[in-house]
Coordinates of C-alpha atoms in Angstrom, one line a residue:
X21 CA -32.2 47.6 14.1
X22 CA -29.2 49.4 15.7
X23 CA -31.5 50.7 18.9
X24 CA -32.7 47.3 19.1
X25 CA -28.8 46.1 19.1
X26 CA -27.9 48.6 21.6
X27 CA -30.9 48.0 23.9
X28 CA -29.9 44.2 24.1
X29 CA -26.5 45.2 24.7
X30 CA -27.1 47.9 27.4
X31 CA -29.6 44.5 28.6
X32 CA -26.8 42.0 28.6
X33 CA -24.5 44.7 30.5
X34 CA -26.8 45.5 32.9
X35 CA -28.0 41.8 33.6
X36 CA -24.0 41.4 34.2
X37 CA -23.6 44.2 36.7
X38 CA -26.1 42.5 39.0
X39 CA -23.9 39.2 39.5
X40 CA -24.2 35.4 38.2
X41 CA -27.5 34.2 36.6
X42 CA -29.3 31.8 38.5
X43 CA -27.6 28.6 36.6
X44 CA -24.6 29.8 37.9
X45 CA -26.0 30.3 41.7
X46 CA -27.4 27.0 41.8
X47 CA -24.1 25.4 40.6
X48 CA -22.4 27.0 43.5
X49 CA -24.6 26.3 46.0
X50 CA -24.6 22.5 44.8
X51 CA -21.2 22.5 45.3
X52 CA -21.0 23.9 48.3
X53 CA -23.6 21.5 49.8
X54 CA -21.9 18.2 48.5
X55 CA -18.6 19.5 49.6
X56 CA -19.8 19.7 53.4
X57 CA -22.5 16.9 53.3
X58 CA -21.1 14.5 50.8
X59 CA -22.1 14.5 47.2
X60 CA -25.4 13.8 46.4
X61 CA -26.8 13.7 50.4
X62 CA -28.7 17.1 50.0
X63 CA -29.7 18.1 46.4
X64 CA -31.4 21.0 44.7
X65 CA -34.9 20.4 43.3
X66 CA -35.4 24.0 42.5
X67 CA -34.0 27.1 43.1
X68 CA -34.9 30.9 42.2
X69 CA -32.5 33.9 42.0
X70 CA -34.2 37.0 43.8
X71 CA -31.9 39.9 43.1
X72 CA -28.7 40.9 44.3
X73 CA -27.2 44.1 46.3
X74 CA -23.8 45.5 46.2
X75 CA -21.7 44.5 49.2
X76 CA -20.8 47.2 51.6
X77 CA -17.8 44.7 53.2
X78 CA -16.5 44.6 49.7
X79 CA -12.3 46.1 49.6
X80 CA -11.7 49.2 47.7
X81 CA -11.5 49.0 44.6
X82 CA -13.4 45.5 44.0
X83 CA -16.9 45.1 42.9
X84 CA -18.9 42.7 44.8
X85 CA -22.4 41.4 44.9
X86 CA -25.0 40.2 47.6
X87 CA -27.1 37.6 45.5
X88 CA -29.9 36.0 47.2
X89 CA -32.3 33.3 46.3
X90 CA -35.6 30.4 47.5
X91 CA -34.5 27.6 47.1
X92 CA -35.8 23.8 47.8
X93 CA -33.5 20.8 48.6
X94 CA -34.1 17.4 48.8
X95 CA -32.5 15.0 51.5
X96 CA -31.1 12.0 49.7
X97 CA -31.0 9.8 53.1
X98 CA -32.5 10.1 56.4
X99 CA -30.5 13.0 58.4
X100 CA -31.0 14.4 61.8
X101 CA -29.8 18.2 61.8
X102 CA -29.5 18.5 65.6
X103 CA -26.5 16.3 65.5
X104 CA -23.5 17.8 67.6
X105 CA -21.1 15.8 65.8
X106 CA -22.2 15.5 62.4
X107 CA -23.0 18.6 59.5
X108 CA -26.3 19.5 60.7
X109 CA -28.2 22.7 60.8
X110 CA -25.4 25.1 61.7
X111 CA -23.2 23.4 58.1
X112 CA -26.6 24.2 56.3
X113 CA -26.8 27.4 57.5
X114 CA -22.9 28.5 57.1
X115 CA -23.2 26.5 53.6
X116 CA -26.6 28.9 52.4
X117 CA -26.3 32.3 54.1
X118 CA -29.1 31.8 55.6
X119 CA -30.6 33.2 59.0
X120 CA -32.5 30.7 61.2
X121 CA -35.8 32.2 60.3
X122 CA -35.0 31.2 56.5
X123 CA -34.8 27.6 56.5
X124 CA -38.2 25.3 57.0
X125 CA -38.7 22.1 56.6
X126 CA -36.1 21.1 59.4
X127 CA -37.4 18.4 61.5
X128 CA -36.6 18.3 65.6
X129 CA -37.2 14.4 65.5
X130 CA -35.2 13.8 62.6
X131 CA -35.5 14.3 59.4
X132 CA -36.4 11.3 56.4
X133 CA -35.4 10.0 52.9
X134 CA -36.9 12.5 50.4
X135 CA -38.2 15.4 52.6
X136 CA -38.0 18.7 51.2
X137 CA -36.4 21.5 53.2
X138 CA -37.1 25.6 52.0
X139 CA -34.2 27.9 52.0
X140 CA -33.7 31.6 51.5
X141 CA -30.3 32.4 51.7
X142 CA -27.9 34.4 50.0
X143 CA -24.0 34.1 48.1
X144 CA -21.6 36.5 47.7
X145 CA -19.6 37.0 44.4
X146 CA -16.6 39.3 43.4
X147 CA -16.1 40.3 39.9
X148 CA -13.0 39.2 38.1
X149 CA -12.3 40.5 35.1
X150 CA -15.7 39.5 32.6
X151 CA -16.2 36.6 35.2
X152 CA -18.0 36.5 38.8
X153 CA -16.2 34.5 41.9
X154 CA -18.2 33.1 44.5
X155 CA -16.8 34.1 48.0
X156 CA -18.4 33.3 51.3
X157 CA -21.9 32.9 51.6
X158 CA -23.8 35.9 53.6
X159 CA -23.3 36.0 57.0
X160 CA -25.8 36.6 59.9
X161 CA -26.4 39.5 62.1
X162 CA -29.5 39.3 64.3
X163 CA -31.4 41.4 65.6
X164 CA -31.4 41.8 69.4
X165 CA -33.9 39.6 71.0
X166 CA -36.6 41.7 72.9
X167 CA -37.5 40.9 76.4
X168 CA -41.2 39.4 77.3
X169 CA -43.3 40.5 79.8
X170 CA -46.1 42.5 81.0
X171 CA -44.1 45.7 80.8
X172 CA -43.3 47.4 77.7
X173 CA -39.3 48.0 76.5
X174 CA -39.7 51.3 77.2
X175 CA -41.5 51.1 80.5
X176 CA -38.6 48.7 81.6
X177 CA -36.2 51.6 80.8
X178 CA -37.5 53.9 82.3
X179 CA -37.9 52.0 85.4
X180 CA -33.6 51.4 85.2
X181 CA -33.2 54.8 84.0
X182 CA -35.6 56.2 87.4
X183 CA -33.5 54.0 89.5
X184 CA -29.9 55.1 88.1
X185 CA -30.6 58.4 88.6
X186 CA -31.7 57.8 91.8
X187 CA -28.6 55.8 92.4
X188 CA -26.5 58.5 90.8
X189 CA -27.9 61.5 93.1
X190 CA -26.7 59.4 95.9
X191 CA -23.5 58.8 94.6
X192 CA -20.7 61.3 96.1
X193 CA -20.1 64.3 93.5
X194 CA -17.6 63.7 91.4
X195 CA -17.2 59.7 91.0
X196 CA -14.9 58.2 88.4
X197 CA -16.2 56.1 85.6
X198 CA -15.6 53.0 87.4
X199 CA -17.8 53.5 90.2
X200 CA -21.0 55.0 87.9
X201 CA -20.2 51.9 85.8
X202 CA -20.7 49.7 89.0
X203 CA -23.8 51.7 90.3
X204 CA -25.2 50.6 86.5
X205 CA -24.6 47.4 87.0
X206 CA -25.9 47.0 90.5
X207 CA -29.3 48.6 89.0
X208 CA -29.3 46.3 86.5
X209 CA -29.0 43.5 88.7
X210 CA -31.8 44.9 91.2
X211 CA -33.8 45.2 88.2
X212 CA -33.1 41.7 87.2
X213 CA -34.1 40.9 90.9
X214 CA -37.3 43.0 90.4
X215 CA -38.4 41.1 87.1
X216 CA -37.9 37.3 88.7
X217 CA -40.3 38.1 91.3
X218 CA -42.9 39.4 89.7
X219 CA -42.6 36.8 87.4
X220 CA -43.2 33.9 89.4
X221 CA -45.6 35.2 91.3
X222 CA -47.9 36.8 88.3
X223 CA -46.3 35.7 84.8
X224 CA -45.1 31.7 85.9
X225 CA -41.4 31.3 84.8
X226 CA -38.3 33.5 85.2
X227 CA -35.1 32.3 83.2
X228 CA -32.0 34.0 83.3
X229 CA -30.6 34.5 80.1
X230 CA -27.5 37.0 78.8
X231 CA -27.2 39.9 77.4
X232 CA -30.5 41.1 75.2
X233 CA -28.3 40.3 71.1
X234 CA -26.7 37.3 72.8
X235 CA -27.5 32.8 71.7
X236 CA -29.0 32.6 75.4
X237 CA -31.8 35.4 75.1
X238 CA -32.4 34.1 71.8
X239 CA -32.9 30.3 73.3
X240 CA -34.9 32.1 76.0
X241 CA -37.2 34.0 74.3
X242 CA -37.8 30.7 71.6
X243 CA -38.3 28.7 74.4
X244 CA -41.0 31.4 75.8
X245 CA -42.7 31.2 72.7
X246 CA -42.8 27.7 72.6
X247 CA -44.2 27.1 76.5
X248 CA -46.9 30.1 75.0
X249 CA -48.4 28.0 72.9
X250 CA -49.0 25.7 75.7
X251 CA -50.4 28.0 78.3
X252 CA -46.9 28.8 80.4
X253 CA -45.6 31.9 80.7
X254 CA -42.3 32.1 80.6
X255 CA -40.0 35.5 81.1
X256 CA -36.3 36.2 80.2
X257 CA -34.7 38.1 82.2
X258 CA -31.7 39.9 80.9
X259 CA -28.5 39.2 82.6
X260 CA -24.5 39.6 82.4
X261 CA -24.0 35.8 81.0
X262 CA -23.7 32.3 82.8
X263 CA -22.2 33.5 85.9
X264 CA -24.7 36.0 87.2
X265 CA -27.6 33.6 86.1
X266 CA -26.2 31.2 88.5
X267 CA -25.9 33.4 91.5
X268 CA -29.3 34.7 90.5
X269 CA -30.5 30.9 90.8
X270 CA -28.3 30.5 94.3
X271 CA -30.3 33.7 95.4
X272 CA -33.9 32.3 94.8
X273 CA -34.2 35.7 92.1
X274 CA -35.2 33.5 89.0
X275 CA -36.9 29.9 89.1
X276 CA -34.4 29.0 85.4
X277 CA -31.5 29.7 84.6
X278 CA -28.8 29.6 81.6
X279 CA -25.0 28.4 81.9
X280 CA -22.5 26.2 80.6
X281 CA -21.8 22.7 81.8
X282 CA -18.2 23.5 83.6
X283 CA -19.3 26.6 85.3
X284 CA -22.1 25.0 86.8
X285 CA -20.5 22.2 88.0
X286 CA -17.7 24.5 89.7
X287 CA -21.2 26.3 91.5
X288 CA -22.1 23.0 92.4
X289 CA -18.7 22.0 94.2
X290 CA -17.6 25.6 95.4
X291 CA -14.9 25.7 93.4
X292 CA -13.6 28.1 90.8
X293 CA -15.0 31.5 90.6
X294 CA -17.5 30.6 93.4
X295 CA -14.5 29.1 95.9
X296 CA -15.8 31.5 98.1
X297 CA -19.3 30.7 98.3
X298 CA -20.4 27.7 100.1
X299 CA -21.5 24.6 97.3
X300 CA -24.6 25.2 95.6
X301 CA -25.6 21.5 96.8
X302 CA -29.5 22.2 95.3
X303 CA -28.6 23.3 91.9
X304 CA -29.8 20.9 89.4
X305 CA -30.3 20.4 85.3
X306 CA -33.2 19.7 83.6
X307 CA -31.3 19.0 80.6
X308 CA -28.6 19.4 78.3
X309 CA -29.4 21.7 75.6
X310 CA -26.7 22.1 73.0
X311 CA -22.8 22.2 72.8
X312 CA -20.7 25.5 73.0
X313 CA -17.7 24.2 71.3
X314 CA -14.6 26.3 72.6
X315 CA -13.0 28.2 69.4
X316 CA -8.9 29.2 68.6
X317 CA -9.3 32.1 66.1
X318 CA -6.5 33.0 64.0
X319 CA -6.1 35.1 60.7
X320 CA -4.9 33.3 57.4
X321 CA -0.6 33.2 57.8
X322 CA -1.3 33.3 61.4
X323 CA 0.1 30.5 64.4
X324 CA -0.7 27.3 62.6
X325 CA -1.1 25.3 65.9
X326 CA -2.1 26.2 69.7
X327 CA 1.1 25.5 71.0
X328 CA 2.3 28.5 68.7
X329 CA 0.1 30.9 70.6
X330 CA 3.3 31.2 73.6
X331 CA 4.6 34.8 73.5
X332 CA 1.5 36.3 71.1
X333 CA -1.8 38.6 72.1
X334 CA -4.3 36.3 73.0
X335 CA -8.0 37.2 74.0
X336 CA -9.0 35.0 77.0
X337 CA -12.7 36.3 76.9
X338 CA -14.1 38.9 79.5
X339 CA -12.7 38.4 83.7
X340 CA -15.1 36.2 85.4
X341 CA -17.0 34.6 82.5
X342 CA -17.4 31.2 82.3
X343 CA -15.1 30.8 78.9
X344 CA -12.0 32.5 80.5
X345 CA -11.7 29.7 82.8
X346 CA -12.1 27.4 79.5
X347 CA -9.8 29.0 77.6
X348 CA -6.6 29.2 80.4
X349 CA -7.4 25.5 81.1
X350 CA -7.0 24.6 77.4
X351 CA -3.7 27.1 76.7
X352 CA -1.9 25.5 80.0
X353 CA -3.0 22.2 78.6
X354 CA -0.6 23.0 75.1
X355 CA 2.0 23.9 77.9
X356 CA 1.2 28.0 78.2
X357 CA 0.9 29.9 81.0
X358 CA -1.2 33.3 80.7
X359 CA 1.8 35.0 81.9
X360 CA 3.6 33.4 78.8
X361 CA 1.4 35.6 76.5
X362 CA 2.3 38.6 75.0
X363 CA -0.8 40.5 76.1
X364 CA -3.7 38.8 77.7
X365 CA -6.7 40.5 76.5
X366 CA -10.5 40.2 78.2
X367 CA -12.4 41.3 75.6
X368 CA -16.2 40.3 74.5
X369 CA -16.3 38.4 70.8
X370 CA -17.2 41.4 68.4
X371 CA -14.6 43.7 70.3
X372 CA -12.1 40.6 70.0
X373 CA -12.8 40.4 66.5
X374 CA -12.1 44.0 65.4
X375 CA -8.7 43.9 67.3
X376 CA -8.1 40.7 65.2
X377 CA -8.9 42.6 62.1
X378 CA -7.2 45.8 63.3
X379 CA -3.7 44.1 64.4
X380 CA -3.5 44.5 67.9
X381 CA -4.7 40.3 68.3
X382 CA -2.9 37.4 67.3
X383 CA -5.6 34.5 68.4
X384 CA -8.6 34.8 70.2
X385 CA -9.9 31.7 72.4
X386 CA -13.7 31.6 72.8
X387 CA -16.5 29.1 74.0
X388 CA -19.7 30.1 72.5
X389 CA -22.2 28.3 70.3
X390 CA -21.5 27.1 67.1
X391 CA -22.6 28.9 64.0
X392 CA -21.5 31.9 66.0
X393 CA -23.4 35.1 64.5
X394 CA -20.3 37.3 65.1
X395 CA -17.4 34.7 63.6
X396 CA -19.8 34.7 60.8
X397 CA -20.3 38.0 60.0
X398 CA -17.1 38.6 60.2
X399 CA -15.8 35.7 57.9
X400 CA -17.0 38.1 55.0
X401 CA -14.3 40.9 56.1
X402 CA -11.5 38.6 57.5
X403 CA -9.9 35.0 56.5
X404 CA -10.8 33.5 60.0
X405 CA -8.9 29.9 60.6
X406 CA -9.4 27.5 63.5
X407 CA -6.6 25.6 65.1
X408 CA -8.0 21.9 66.5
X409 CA -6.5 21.1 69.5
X410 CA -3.9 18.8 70.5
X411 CA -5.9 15.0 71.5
X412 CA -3.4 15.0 74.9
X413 CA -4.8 18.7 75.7
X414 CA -8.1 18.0 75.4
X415 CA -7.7 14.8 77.4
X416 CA -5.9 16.8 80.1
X417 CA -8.6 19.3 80.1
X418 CA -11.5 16.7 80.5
X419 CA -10.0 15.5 83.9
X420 CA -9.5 19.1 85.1
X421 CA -13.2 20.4 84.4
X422 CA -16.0 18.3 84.8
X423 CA -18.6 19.0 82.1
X424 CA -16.4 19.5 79.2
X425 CA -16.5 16.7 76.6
X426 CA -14.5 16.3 73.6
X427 CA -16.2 17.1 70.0
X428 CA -15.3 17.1 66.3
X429 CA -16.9 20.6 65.1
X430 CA -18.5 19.0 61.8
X431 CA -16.6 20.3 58.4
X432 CA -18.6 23.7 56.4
X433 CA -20.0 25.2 60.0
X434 CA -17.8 28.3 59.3
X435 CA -16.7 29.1 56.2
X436 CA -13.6 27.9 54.8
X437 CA -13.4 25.3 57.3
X438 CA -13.3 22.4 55.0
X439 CA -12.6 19.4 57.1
X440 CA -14.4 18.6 60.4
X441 CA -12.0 19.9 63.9
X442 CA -10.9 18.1 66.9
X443 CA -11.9 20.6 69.7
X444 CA -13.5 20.2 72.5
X445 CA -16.7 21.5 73.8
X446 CA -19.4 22.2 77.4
X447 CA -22.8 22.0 77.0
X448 CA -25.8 24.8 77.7
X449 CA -27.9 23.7 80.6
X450 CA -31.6 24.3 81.5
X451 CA -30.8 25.0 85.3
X452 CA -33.0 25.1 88.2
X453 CA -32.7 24.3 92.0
X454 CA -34.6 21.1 93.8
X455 CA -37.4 22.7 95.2
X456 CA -38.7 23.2 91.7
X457 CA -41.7 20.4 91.7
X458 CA -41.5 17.3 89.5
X459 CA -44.5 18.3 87.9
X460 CA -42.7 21.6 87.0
X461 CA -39.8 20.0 85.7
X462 CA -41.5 17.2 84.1
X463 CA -43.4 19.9 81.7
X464 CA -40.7 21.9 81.1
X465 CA -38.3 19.0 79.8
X466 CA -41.3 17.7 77.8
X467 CA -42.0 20.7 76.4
X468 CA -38.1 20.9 75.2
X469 CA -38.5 17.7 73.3
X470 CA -41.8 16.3 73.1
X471 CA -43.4 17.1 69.2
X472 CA -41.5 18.9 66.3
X473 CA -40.7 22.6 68.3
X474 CA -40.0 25.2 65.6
X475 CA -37.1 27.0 67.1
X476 CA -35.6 28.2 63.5
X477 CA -38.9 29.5 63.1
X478 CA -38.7 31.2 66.5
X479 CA -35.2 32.7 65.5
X480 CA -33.0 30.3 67.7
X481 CA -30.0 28.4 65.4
X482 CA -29.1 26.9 69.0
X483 CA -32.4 25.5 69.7
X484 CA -32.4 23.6 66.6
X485 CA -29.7 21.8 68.4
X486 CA -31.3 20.0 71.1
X487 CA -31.5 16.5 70.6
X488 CA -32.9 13.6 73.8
X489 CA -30.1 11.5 72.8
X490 CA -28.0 14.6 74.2
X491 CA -30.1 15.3 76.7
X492 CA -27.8 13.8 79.5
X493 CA -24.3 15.0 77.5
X494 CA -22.0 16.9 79.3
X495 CA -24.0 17.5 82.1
X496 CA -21.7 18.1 85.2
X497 CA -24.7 18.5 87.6
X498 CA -27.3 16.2 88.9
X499 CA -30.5 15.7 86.8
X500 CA -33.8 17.1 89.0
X501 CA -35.5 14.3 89.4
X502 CA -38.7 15.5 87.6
X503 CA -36.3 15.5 84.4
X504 CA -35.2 12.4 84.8
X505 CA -38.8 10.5 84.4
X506 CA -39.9 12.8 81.5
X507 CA -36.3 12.0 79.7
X508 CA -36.7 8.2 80.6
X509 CA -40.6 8.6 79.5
X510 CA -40.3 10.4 76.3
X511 CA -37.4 8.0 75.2
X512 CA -39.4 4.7 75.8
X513 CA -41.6 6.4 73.4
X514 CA -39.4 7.5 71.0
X515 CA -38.5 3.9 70.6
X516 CA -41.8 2.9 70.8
X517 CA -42.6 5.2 67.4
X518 CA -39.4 3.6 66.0
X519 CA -40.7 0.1 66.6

């Protein structure tokens, strides 16, 4: 009798050390989903607890568990997750802890009354005295999206590493780091150039993406597997971000390319950072894709508004990209000038984001797609706040730069962020120039919308996004005229299934 009393205790002590039992879970998780979607909207029909893990993030000293779990949910109403202004898939992911591949069920066309959507996501809980608290749930850090193609990742390397030592051997003995760090990136760039042409004349489409872990690569790639499973080929190409995508485009090295809405429309009028380049007159969308809301970071007990920021250390995003532009725009709209800062930093996101934890940052200011992988992740380490921005800013910074729009970033799409913001946003375009054919464009924009595309299932939280009644939004270019008869084609029969 006493081993039997002992082995049920060591049981019950052990069952305890592994974090809440699954009643528990699927109490949280309920009220985390009616606190972001409204009560009742999206319930749980079933749910199943499937272990836990110790988390490394956890602070000295404090005991904290990973617990995951399947669960099903049941819409209580119609709801179309690739609203931009509304909870939709990137509040269900921030709400679960899921990645993009671990929720199914998600509809591109919308989503109706009673439909049952799969979940495998994850909650994290810190132990207080003989009681668990649930924290944040788990955030996401993907994996880097590999490049397509006939060549093999490691033929592709050692084609760049052939022609950087080639490069290097040339190079006067005894250069500084800057000027091996622009031989790289003129390789790179040749490479880049190399790739495109290939690819339209053997493999069918070249995009221009971003860097091989970044939301653009990961659209990219999707995208390729989608246009796969129609016959297309479709390569990314691997590229420094928005700005070198477009002067890849200008330069006839890729047939698609990748940027925001502003940036394009700047390439379009000469202006900006391309003020020395004649206008890109031919460059045209073939649609809008999904919104990259801009972002004011701060830590908990931080600058409670924008207009605070005057005199702190501020990151304004790398020199040249496409969200530094955003980001002075919006700071000169609350009145500051970047010479007003304390420090203006030019730093990438997850760099940003460990000077914010570290103490050398007060506020970083970032356009990027919303759930951002790197703000989420680390949301489990830091108490991240967003400042909204002021409605006569925003408003100023609409009539500056064409292709920004204002948006409401809907309430739960980060953690802790309980109410929806007032921010404002530019939208990811599908770029190409105008001697792309009609044909060409009419299959590629159908391919974007036509059917129910699985772009969670193809590891892109952005692609989920795209929406025809945002096709058009934010666009800040012209439409290619083969987009704008498959657009105008495929919502005459959108309507005509809703009749």
């Amino acid at each position: 009798m006493l081993r039997y009393l002992l082995l049920s205790l060591c049981l019950l002590l052990s069952a305890c050390s592994q974090g809440p039992d699954g009643e528990r879970l699927q109490r949280d998780l309920q009220e985390r989903l009616d606190q972001v979607f409204g009560t009742g909207s999206v319930s749980i029909s079933q749910l199943q607890r499937r272990g836990s893990a110790s988390d490394a993030h956890a602070d000295s000293g404090s005991t904290q568990r990973i617990v995951y779990f399947d669960a099903q949910l049941k819409l209580a109403s119609a709801r179309d997750f690739s609203s931009w202004d509304s909870p939709g898939i990137a509040t269900l992911i921030s709400a679960t802890g899921a990645g993009p591949r671990g929720i199914k069920g998600v509809n591109s066309q919308g989503n109706d009354l009673g439909d049952q959507l799969s979940v495998h996501g994850s909650l994290i809980y810190r132990r207080v005295g003989d009681n668990w608290e649930v924290l944040l749930p788990q955030g996401f850090s993907p994996s880097k999206a590999p490049e397509l193609g006939e060549d093999s990742p490691q033929q592709r390397r050692e084609m760049l590493v052939s022609a950087i030592s080639t490069a290097l051997n040339l190079a006067p003995q005894g250069s500084n780091p800057r000027q091996i760090e622009i031989i790289r990136e003129e390789m790179a760039r040749t490479l880049a150039s190399i790739q495109g042409r290939i690819s339209r004349q053997e493999n069918g489409f070249g995009i221009a993406s971003g860097s091989t872990s970044g939301q653009y690569s990961r659209f990219a790639k999707a995208f390729s597997m989608q246009l796969r499973e129609q016959g297309l080929n479709m390569t990314p190409l691997t590229t420094e971000g928005g700005l070198d995508n477009l002067e890849l485009l200008r330069n006839g090295e890729t047939t698609l390319a990748l940027s925001q809405s502003d940036l394009s429309h700047q390439a379009l009028a000469g202006s900006g950072p391309f003020s020395g380049d004649t206008p890109f007159t031919q460059l045209r969308a073939l649609a809008s894709l999904y919104p990259e809301p801009l972002h004011v970071l701060v830590l908990k007990g931080g600058p409670k508004a924008v207009s605070e920021l005057a005199g702190k250390r501020v990151n304004i995003g790398p020199r040249g990209s496409a969200s530094q532009g955003t980001a002075l725009a919006v700071l000169a709209a609350h009145g500051i000038l970047r010479e007003q800062l304390a420090a203006a930093r030019e730093l990438d996101l997850p760099e940003a984001l460990k000077a914010l934890r570290d103490g050398e940052l007060d506020a970083i200011v970032q356009v990027i797609g919303a759930p951002a992988d790197a703000i989420r992740a680390a949301s489990e380490d830091l108490d991240l706040r967003l400042l909204p921005l002021q409605a006569d800013a925003v408003r100023q910074v609409l009539e500056q730069l064409p292709g920004t729009f204002a948006l409401q970033l809907p309430s739960g799409t980060y953690p802790r962020q309980q109410q929806p913001l007032a921010t404002l946003a530019v939208s990811s375009l599908l770029l190409c120039d105008a001697s792309l054919s009609v044909n060409e464009a009419k299959q590629l924009v159908t391919a974007l919308f036509a059917g129910n595309p699985q772009w969670l299932a193809a590891g892109s939280v952005q692609g989920a996004q795209l929406s025809l009644a945002n096709a058009r939004r934010g666009l800040g270019v012209p439409l290619h005229e083969g987009a704008i008869q498959a657009l105008q084609a495929l919502t005459q029969d959108s309507g005509k299934a809703a009749d």
